[in-house]
mmCIF file of C-alpha atoms and ligand atoms in Angstrom:
data_model
loop_
_atom_site.group_PDB
_atom_site.id
_atom_site.type_symbol
_atom_site.label_atom_id
_atom_site.label_comp_id
_atom_site.label_asym_id
_atom_site.label_seq_id
_atom_site.Cartn_x
_atom_site.Cartn_y
_atom_site.Cartn_z
ATOM 1 C CA MET G 126 125.611 86.667 72.000
ATOM 2 C CA ASN G 127 127.431 83.992 73.708
ATOM 3 C CA GLN G 128 126.947 80.487 72.194
ATOM 4 C CA PHE G 129 124.724 78.275 74.350
ATOM 5 C CA GLN G 130 123.499 75.104 74.418
ATOM 6 C CA TYR G 131 119.434 74.503 73.715
ATOM 7 C CA VAL G 132 117.571 71.509 75.066
ATOM 8 C CA ARG G 133 113.771 71.173 74.338
ATOM 9 C CA PRO G 134 112.393 68.492 77.091
ATOM 10 C CA ALA G 135 108.611 67.079 76.542
ATOM 11 C CA GLN G 136 107.815 66.759 80.222
ATOM 12 C CA VAL G 137 108.283 68.727 83.554
ATOM 13 C CA PRO G 138 110.735 66.166 85.319
ATOM 14 C CA GLY G 139 112.914 66.401 81.748
ATOM 15 C CA ALA G 140 112.983 70.075 82.418
ATOM 16 C CA THR G 141 114.299 69.960 85.971
ATOM 17 C CA LYS G 142 116.799 67.223 85.442
ATOM 18 C CA ALA G 143 117.925 69.022 82.141
ATOM 19 C CA ILE G 144 118.479 72.496 84.469
ATOM 20 C CA THR G 145 119.916 71.090 87.606
ATOM 21 C CA ASN G 146 122.697 69.546 85.601
ATOM 22 C CA GLY G 147 123.906 73.003 84.099
ATOM 23 C CA ALA G 148 126.010 75.376 85.845
ATOM 24 C CA ASN G 149 124.548 78.475 84.276
ATOM 25 C CA THR G 150 121.333 77.362 82.880
ATOM 26 C CA GLN G 151 117.956 79.008 82.343
ATOM 27 C CA PHE G 152 114.720 78.086 81.354
ATOM 28 C CA LEU G 153 113.231 79.565 78.277
ATOM 29 C CA ALA G 154 109.548 80.266 77.974
ATOM 30 C CA GLY G 155 107.920 83.013 75.981
ATOM 31 C CA GLY G 156 111.645 84.727 76.001
ATOM 32 C CA THR G 157 110.367 88.281 76.079
ATOM 33 C CA ASN G 158 112.311 89.380 78.576
ATOM 34 C CA LEU G 159 115.592 86.587 78.625
ATOM 35 C CA ILE G 160 116.197 86.940 74.991
ATOM 36 C CA ASP G 161 116.469 90.949 75.575
ATOM 37 C CA LEU G 162 118.607 90.462 78.662
ATOM 38 C CA MET G 163 121.206 87.556 76.432
ATOM 39 C CA LYS G 164 121.275 90.150 73.664
ATOM 40 C CA MET G 165 122.843 92.935 75.892
ATOM 41 C CA GLY G 166 124.943 91.139 77.827
ATOM 42 C CA VAL G 167 123.205 91.246 81.031
ATOM 43 C CA VAL G 168 122.944 87.295 81.390
ATOM 44 C CA ALA G 169 124.745 84.621 79.774
ATOM 45 C CA PRO G 170 123.284 81.347 79.939
ATOM 46 C CA GLU G 171 125.413 78.222 78.960
ATOM 47 C CA LYS G 172 122.432 76.536 78.377
ATOM 48 C CA LEU G 173 118.790 76.892 77.867
ATOM 49 C CA VAL G 174 115.714 74.550 78.520
ATOM 50 C CA ASP G 175 113.187 75.455 76.733
ATOM 51 C CA ILE G 176 109.878 74.698 78.353
ATOM 52 C CA ASN G 177 107.413 75.521 75.615
ATOM 53 C CA ASN G 178 106.778 71.707 74.948
ATOM 54 C CA LEU G 179 105.720 71.087 78.603
ATOM 55 C CA PRO G 180 102.186 70.436 79.300
ATOM 56 C CA LEU G 181 101.782 73.634 81.286
ATOM 57 C CA LYS G 182 98.881 75.674 79.218
ATOM 58 C CA LYS G 183 95.747 74.712 80.719
ATOM 59 C CA ILE G 184 93.467 77.411 82.412
ATOM 60 C CA GLU G 185 90.731 75.633 84.865
ATOM 61 C CA GLY G 186 88.420 76.283 87.585
ATOM 62 C CA ASN G 187 87.800 73.889 89.995
ATOM 63 C CA ALA G 188 85.844 73.927 93.648
ATOM 64 C CA GLY G 189 88.483 75.878 95.162
ATOM 65 C CA GLY G 190 89.039 78.445 92.513
ATOM 66 C CA ILE G 191 91.144 78.483 89.481
ATOM 67 C CA SER G 192 94.357 77.277 88.347
ATOM 68 C CA ILE G 193 96.321 78.553 85.662
ATOM 69 C CA GLY G 194 99.221 76.669 83.656
ATOM 70 C CA ALA G 195 102.592 78.679 83.902
ATOM 71 C CA LEU G 196 102.905 78.454 80.001
ATOM 72 C CA ALA G 197 99.398 80.426 79.512
ATOM 73 C CA SER G 198 99.952 83.343 77.508
ATOM 74 C CA ASN G 199 98.946 86.715 79.251
ATOM 75 C CA THR G 200 96.666 87.311 76.128
ATOM 76 C CA GLU G 201 95.213 83.686 77.037
ATOM 77 C CA VAL G 202 94.382 84.644 80.766
ATOM 78 C CA ALA G 203 93.103 88.159 80.125
ATOM 79 C CA GLU G 204 90.955 86.616 77.565
ATOM 80 C CA HIS G 205 89.487 83.536 79.659
ATOM 81 C CA PRO G 206 85.761 83.705 80.356
ATOM 82 C CA LEU G 207 86.273 82.358 83.915
ATOM 83 C CA ILE G 208 89.248 84.873 84.428
ATOM 84 C CA LYS G 209 86.876 87.490 82.717
ATOM 85 C CA ALA G 210 83.914 86.584 85.108
ATOM 86 C CA ASN G 211 85.626 85.898 88.225
ATOM 87 C CA TYR G 212 88.872 87.633 88.483
ATOM 88 C CA PRO G 213 88.529 90.867 86.641
ATOM 89 C CA LEU G 214 91.158 92.530 88.420
ATOM 90 C CA LEU G 215 93.735 90.281 86.892
ATOM 91 C CA ALA G 216 92.471 90.666 83.473
ATOM 92 C CA LEU G 217 92.761 94.623 83.998
ATOM 93 C CA ALA G 218 96.197 94.541 85.131
ATOM 94 C CA ILE G 219 97.611 91.896 82.244
ATOM 95 C CA ASN G 220 96.066 94.237 79.891
ATOM 96 C CA ALA G 221 97.570 97.296 81.639
ATOM 97 C CA GLY G 222 101.017 95.617 80.379
ATOM 98 C CA ALA G 223 103.626 95.768 77.860
ATOM 99 C CA SER G 224 101.508 95.409 74.175
ATOM 100 C CA PRO G 225 99.373 92.731 72.323
ATOM 101 C CA GLN G 226 102.312 91.221 70.567
ATOM 102 C CA LEU G 227 104.189 90.815 73.837
ATOM 103 C CA ARG G 228 100.993 89.685 75.949
ATOM 104 C CA ASN G 229 100.612 87.140 73.120
ATOM 105 C CA MET G 230 104.084 85.747 73.772
ATOM 106 C CA ALA G 231 104.927 86.290 77.540
ATOM 107 C CA THR G 232 103.594 83.540 79.775
ATOM 108 C CA VAL G 233 102.348 83.453 83.367
ATOM 109 C CA GLY G 234 105.489 81.665 84.355
ATOM 110 C CA GLY G 235 107.977 84.181 82.740
ATOM 111 C CA ASN G 236 105.996 87.082 83.957
ATOM 112 C CA LEU G 237 106.539 86.254 87.459
ATOM 113 C CA MET G 238 109.958 85.573 87.078
ATOM 114 C CA GLN G 239 110.378 89.540 85.188
ATOM 115 C CA ARG G 240 113.533 90.893 85.815
ATOM 116 C CA THR G 241 113.795 94.955 87.084
ATOM 117 C CA ARG G 242 113.630 97.373 84.456
ATOM 118 C CA CYS G 243 116.381 99.632 86.845
ATOM 119 C CA PRO G 244 118.745 100.885 83.667
ATOM 120 C CA TYR G 245 121.533 100.296 85.852
ATOM 121 C CA PHE G 246 120.888 96.790 85.751
ATOM 122 C CA PHE G 247 121.025 97.134 81.894
ATOM 123 C CA ASP G 248 123.964 98.940 81.407
ATOM 124 C CA THR G 249 127.179 96.401 81.869
ATOM 125 C CA ALA G 250 129.351 99.312 81.844
ATOM 126 C CA MET G 251 127.888 100.332 85.204
ATOM 127 C CA PRO G 252 127.661 99.074 88.856
ATOM 128 C CA CYS G 253 124.505 97.103 89.807
ATOM 129 C CA ASN G 254 124.723 94.565 92.514
ATOM 130 C CA LYS G 255 121.806 92.769 91.145
ATOM 131 C CA ARG G 256 123.649 92.133 88.009
ATOM 132 C CA MET G 257 126.987 91.720 89.639
ATOM 133 C CA PRO G 258 126.927 91.414 93.329
ATOM 134 C CA GLY G 259 129.485 93.606 94.918
ATOM 135 C CA SER G 260 129.723 96.217 92.426
ATOM 136 C CA GLY G 261 127.517 98.451 94.116
ATOM 137 C CA CYS G 262 124.303 100.366 93.165
ATOM 138 C CA GLY G 263 124.295 102.519 90.723
ATOM 139 C CA ALA G 264 120.741 103.593 91.036
ATOM 140 C CA LEU G 265 121.397 105.179 95.139
ATOM 141 C CA GLU G 266 123.335 107.815 94.235
ATOM 142 C CA GLY G 267 122.498 107.926 90.465
ATOM 143 C CA TYR G 268 119.136 109.010 88.401
ATOM 144 C CA ASN G 269 116.365 107.059 90.459
ATOM 145 C CA ARG G 270 113.070 108.253 89.302
ATOM 146 C CA MET G 271 111.587 104.875 88.637
ATOM 147 C CA HIS G 272 112.859 103.317 91.862
ATOM 148 C CA ALA G 273 111.292 102.082 95.052
ATOM 149 C CA LEU G 274 109.566 103.864 98.187
ATOM 150 C CA PHE G 275 109.306 100.767 100.316
ATOM 151 C CA GLY G 276 111.452 97.798 101.479
ATOM 152 C CA ALA G 277 114.696 98.919 99.780
ATOM 153 C CA SER G 278 118.211 98.205 101.280
ATOM 154 C CA ASP G 279 121.498 100.116 100.759
ATOM 155 C CA LYS G 280 122.546 97.424 97.911
ATOM 156 C CA CYS G 281 119.600 97.834 95.954
ATOM 157 C CA ILE G 282 116.435 100.127 95.285
ATOM 158 C CA ALA G 283 115.135 98.452 91.924
ATOM 159 C CA VAL G 284 111.067 97.776 91.916
ATOM 160 C CA ASN G 285 109.281 94.681 90.406
ATOM 161 C CA PRO G 286 107.957 95.402 86.722
ATOM 162 C CA SER G 287 105.302 93.453 86.388
ATOM 163 C CA ASP G 288 101.736 94.444 86.276
ATOM 164 C CA MET G 289 100.048 90.881 86.382
ATOM 165 C CA ASN G 290 102.035 90.050 89.763
ATOM 166 C CA VAL G 291 100.268 93.173 91.396
ATOM 167 C CA ALA G 292 96.864 91.752 91.007
ATOM 168 C CA LEU G 293 98.237 88.476 91.377
ATOM 169 C CA THR G 294 99.420 89.666 94.937
ATOM 170 C CA ALA G 295 95.944 91.516 95.857
ATOM 171 C CA LEU G 296 94.208 88.189 95.166
ATOM 172 C CA ASP G 297 96.288 85.649 97.147
ATOM 173 C CA ALA G 298 97.762 83.388 94.626
ATOM 174 C CA THR G 299 99.809 80.588 95.077
ATOM 175 C CA VAL G 300 102.489 79.506 92.835
ATOM 176 C CA HIS G 301 102.977 75.888 92.377
ATOM 177 C CA VAL G 302 106.678 74.855 91.545
ATOM 178 C CA SER G 303 108.585 71.056 90.791
ATOM 179 C CA GLY G 304 112.376 70.654 91.352
ATOM 180 C CA VAL G 305 113.985 67.487 91.092
ATOM 181 C CA LYS G 306 113.382 67.184 95.087
ATOM 182 C CA GLY G 307 109.881 67.181 94.555
ATOM 183 C CA LYS G 308 107.069 69.619 94.456
ATOM 184 C CA ARG G 309 105.917 72.743 96.650
ATOM 185 C CA ALA G 310 103.342 75.458 96.697
ATOM 186 C CA ILE G 311 104.417 79.067 97.549
ATOM 187 C CA LYS G 312 102.159 82.013 98.602
ATOM 188 C CA ILE G 313 102.684 84.670 96.315
ATOM 189 C CA SER G 314 103.480 86.920 99.194
ATOM 190 C CA ASP G 315 106.666 84.532 99.959
ATOM 191 C CA PHE G 316 107.587 84.368 96.348
ATOM 192 C CA HIS G 317 109.178 87.845 95.468
ATOM 193 C CA ARG G 318 111.735 88.865 97.613
ATOM 194 C CA LEU G 319 112.869 92.088 99.183
ATOM 195 C CA PRO G 320 116.574 93.350 98.118
ATOM 196 C CA GLY G 321 118.138 93.242 101.655
ATOM 197 C CA GLN G 322 121.892 92.261 101.153
ATOM 198 C CA HIS G 323 121.251 89.625 98.236
ATOM 199 C CA PRO G 324 119.318 92.281 95.394
ATOM 200 C CA GLU G 325 120.816 89.498 92.748
ATOM 201 C CA LEU G 326 118.078 87.048 94.076
ATOM 202 C CA ASP G 327 114.260 88.153 92.732
ATOM 203 C CA ASN G 328 112.443 85.328 94.364
ATOM 204 C CA THR G 329 112.599 82.586 96.890
ATOM 205 C CA LEU G 330 112.733 79.540 94.091
ATOM 206 C CA GLN G 331 115.530 77.215 94.575
ATOM 207 C CA LYS G 332 118.053 75.933 92.260
ATOM 208 C CA GLY G 333 116.239 74.159 89.253
ATOM 209 C CA GLU G 334 112.734 74.651 90.568
ATOM 210 C CA LEU G 335 110.288 75.500 87.747
ATOM 211 C CA ILE G 336 107.051 77.280 88.034
ATOM 212 C CA THR G 337 104.260 74.966 87.004
ATOM 213 C CA SER G 338 101.063 76.549 87.825
ATOM 214 C CA VAL G 339 99.527 79.411 89.275
ATOM 215 C CA ASP G 340 96.361 79.238 91.635
ATOM 216 C CA LEU G 341 93.570 81.668 92.363
ATOM 217 C CA PRO G 342 91.434 80.994 95.381
ATOM 218 C CA ALA G 343 87.725 81.320 94.882
ATOM 219 C CA SER G 344 86.740 85.039 95.648
ATOM 220 C CA PRO G 345 84.112 87.588 96.123
ATOM 221 C CA PHE G 346 86.259 90.002 94.770
ATOM 222 C CA ASN G 347 84.880 90.013 91.214
ATOM 223 C CA LYS G 348 82.802 93.241 90.940
ATOM 224 C CA ASN G 349 84.045 96.275 92.056
ATOM 225 C CA VAL G 350 87.673 96.242 91.120
ATOM 226 C CA HIS G 351 90.403 98.571 89.432
ATOM 227 C CA TYR G 352 93.745 98.476 88.095
ATOM 228 C CA LEU G 353 94.963 101.897 87.872
ATOM 229 C CA LYS G 354 98.848 102.351 86.055
ATOM 230 C CA VAL G 355 100.190 105.634 86.095
ATOM 231 C CA ARG G 356 102.973 105.674 83.471
ATOM 232 C CA ASP G 357 105.235 108.251 81.123
ATOM 233 C CA ARG G 358 103.112 107.212 77.983
ATOM 234 C CA THR G 359 100.130 105.538 77.558
ATOM 235 C CA SER G 360 100.921 102.565 76.611
ATOM 236 C CA TYR G 361 103.767 100.084 76.241
ATOM 237 C CA ALA G 362 105.322 101.531 79.741
ATOM 238 C CA PHE G 363 106.124 100.321 82.931
ATOM 239 C CA ALA G 364 104.307 101.829 85.953
ATOM 240 C CA LEU G 365 105.505 104.740 87.827
ATOM 241 C CA VAL G 366 103.099 103.350 90.146
ATOM 242 C CA SER G 367 100.149 101.311 89.970
ATOM 243 C CA ALA G 368 97.268 99.939 92.224
ATOM 244 C CA ALA G 369 95.337 96.966 92.276
ATOM 245 C CA VAL G 370 92.189 97.463 94.077
ATOM 246 C CA ALA G 371 89.273 94.819 95.005
ATOM 247 C CA LEU G 372 86.800 95.675 96.996
ATOM 248 C CA ASN G 373 83.705 93.669 98.386
ATOM 249 C CA ILE G 374 80.702 95.960 99.215
ATOM 250 C CA GLU G 375 77.277 95.415 100.362
ATOM 251 C CA ASN G 376 75.019 98.111 101.474
ATOM 252 C CA ASN G 377 77.382 100.550 100.888
ATOM 253 C CA THR G 378 80.128 98.947 103.668
ATOM 254 C CA ILE G 379 83.347 97.821 102.811
ATOM 255 C CA GLN G 380 83.329 93.747 103.985
ATOM 256 C CA GLY G 381 86.846 93.345 103.008
ATOM 257 C CA ALA G 382 89.418 94.937 100.759
ATOM 258 C CA ARG G 383 92.414 93.648 98.633
ATOM 259 C CA LEU G 384 94.721 95.898 97.517
ATOM 260 C CA ALA G 385 98.409 95.905 96.275
ATOM 261 C CA MET G 386 100.831 98.775 94.532
ATOM 262 C CA GLY G 387 103.346 98.215 91.782
ATOM 263 C CA GLY G 388 106.512 100.182 91.013
ATOM 264 C CA VAL G 389 107.140 100.923 94.729
ATOM 265 C CA ALA G 390 109.150 97.903 96.073
ATOM 266 C CA HIS G 391 111.036 95.055 95.109
ATOM 267 C CA LYS G 392 108.219 92.801 95.419
ATOM 268 C CA PRO G 393 104.300 93.762 94.730
ATOM 269 C CA TRP G 394 103.640 95.779 97.741
ATOM 270 C CA ARG G 395 100.684 94.479 99.565
ATOM 271 C CA LEU G 396 98.500 96.941 101.710
ATOM 272 C CA THR G 397 97.473 94.576 104.683
ATOM 273 C CA GLU G 398 96.883 97.479 107.128
ATOM 274 C CA THR G 399 94.809 99.669 104.812
ATOM 275 C CA GLU G 400 93.048 96.639 103.935
ATOM 276 C CA ALA G 401 92.341 96.283 107.840
ATOM 277 C CA PHE G 402 91.521 99.697 108.066
ATOM 278 C CA LEU G 403 88.838 99.594 105.305
ATOM 279 C CA LYS G 404 86.745 96.713 106.940
ATOM 280 C CA GLY G 405 83.758 97.356 108.154
ATOM 281 C CA LYS G 406 83.931 101.319 106.720
ATOM 282 C CA PRO G 407 81.510 103.079 104.583
ATOM 283 C CA VAL G 408 82.485 103.716 101.069
ATOM 284 C CA SER G 409 83.214 107.255 101.225
ATOM 285 C CA LEU G 410 85.972 109.807 99.921
ATOM 286 C CA ASP G 411 86.683 110.839 103.457
ATOM 287 C CA VAL G 412 87.541 107.271 104.307
ATOM 288 C CA PHE G 413 89.398 106.276 100.811
ATOM 289 C CA LYS G 414 91.843 109.802 101.322
ATOM 290 C CA GLN G 415 92.565 108.212 105.069
ATOM 291 C CA ALA G 416 93.282 104.694 103.526
ATOM 292 C CA ALA G 417 95.817 106.075 101.163
ATOM 293 C CA GLN G 418 97.639 107.968 103.380
ATOM 294 C CA ILE G 419 97.676 104.687 105.840
ATOM 295 C CA ALA G 420 99.360 102.990 102.481
ATOM 296 C CA MET G 421 102.279 105.334 102.561
ATOM 297 C CA GLN G 422 103.525 104.910 106.248
ATOM 298 C CA GLY G 423 106.991 103.934 106.059
ATOM 299 C CA ALA G 424 107.768 105.290 102.379
ATOM 300 C CA LYS G 425 111.125 106.524 101.531
ATOM 301 C CA ALA G 426 111.977 108.172 98.544
ATOM 302 C CA TYR G 427 115.367 109.118 96.594
ATOM 303 C CA GLU G 428 116.986 111.900 94.750
ATOM 304 C CA HIS G 429 114.485 112.021 91.695
ATOM 305 C CA ASN G 430 111.660 109.946 92.602
ATOM 306 C CA LYS G 431 110.377 112.275 95.654
ATOM 307 C CA PHE G 432 107.154 112.747 93.363
ATOM 308 C CA LYS G 433 105.888 109.157 94.021
ATOM 309 C CA LEU G 434 105.301 110.059 97.642
ATOM 310 C CA THR G 435 102.276 112.377 96.112
ATOM 311 C CA LEU G 436 101.913 110.217 92.768
ATOM 312 C CA ALA G 437 101.436 106.681 94.936
ATOM 313 C CA PRO G 438 98.338 108.169 97.634
ATOM 314 C CA ASN G 439 96.703 109.830 94.459
ATOM 315 C CA THR G 440 96.900 106.714 92.151
ATOM 316 C CA LEU G 441 95.593 104.382 95.405
ATOM 317 C CA LEU G 442 92.729 106.862 96.208
ATOM 318 C CA GLN G 443 91.680 107.413 92.675
ATOM 319 C CA ALA G 444 91.590 103.263 92.068
ATOM 320 C CA LEU G 445 89.593 103.215 95.222
ATOM 321 C CA LYS G 446 86.691 105.492 93.824
ATOM 322 C CA THR G 447 87.080 103.671 90.621
ATOM 323 C CA ALA G 448 86.559 100.323 92.153
ATOM 324 C CA SER G 449 83.452 101.542 94.549
ATOM 325 C CA GLY G 450 81.895 103.805 92.192
ATOM 326 C CA LEU G 451 82.373 106.761 94.223
ATOM 327 C CA LYS G 452 81.652 109.678 91.999
ATOM 328 C CA ALA G 453 82.984 112.756 94.447
HETATM 329 FE FE1 LIG P 524 121.141 97.458 90.328
HETATM 330 FE FE2 LIG P 524 119.273 97.556 92.295
HETATM 331 FE FE3 LIG P 524 121.092 99.304 92.153
HETATM 332 FE FE4 LIG P 524 119.414 99.374 90.271
HETATM 333 S S1 LIG P 524 118.746 99.853 92.351
HETATM 334 S S2 LIG P 524 121.581 99.481 89.664
HETATM 335 S S3 LIG P 524 118.757 96.918 90.013
HETATM 336 S S4 LIG P 524 121.352 97.403 92.483
#
């Protein structure tokens, strides 16, 4: 591992100032992703700004919903009574990720910043436009079983690996950030990027901006929810495909739907057209089958991930059935 400077400020302004003053500086929270990347030589920051002393751990209900501090651990969020009662989809998604030990260390802010698990990104002997812009994409003509179906580019076909991000996307989260130029709020749908010509950029944060909290609006989607993650083994594995489903059902009619998929794109993949299709429809197998097909419009597979063209709609269909309680 390369040598690096280490600082541990106690307040947000000190942290954002410390990071802006360094050419190759990164924030360190739980370290469950960044330290691995440093050990493997994928990233080599000259300075780490450890933010674990910042007062950003609170989880608080408010009139508009809930505010989750960026340093709240994944476990603290998933176990919080207000999250379990009002946002069970988020708790399900978080608990589908990683291991208990990792969830104890990983933070909400860090989870939002998680890097892809594309094997070529981790292998410093291979070309990867995300790790080294302009070097090429090893996965395009290589082994691309885990890769994207939607929104990819000729520069990168990687997927976002987070489960939490998929639920936050379905639940219309807002990410609050602070930087030397001030504070701003970013809709979760605008936070993560598609790769385009710049896959080295995972998100829309400006240099030096720090995630301070994530807000969720008050939600009627607290009863008929499900997070289904399909993976190669039953725990401690990243999703081949996942589906976050939240339905508001009254008298067997879908009043509203919030849907997103994971493991299929460079960002959590919100299914707004499928949501619009479901609104006002009865809960039925036929309706859900149609919804799953609509969700796949525009999908494009690569040599080794063609199975996802079947797996993805089946995952969504099963999640819709489980969330609604449909037995058929
Ligand atoms: Fe790198 Fe993206 Fe290609 Fe993977 S898919 S090798 S992360 S550029």
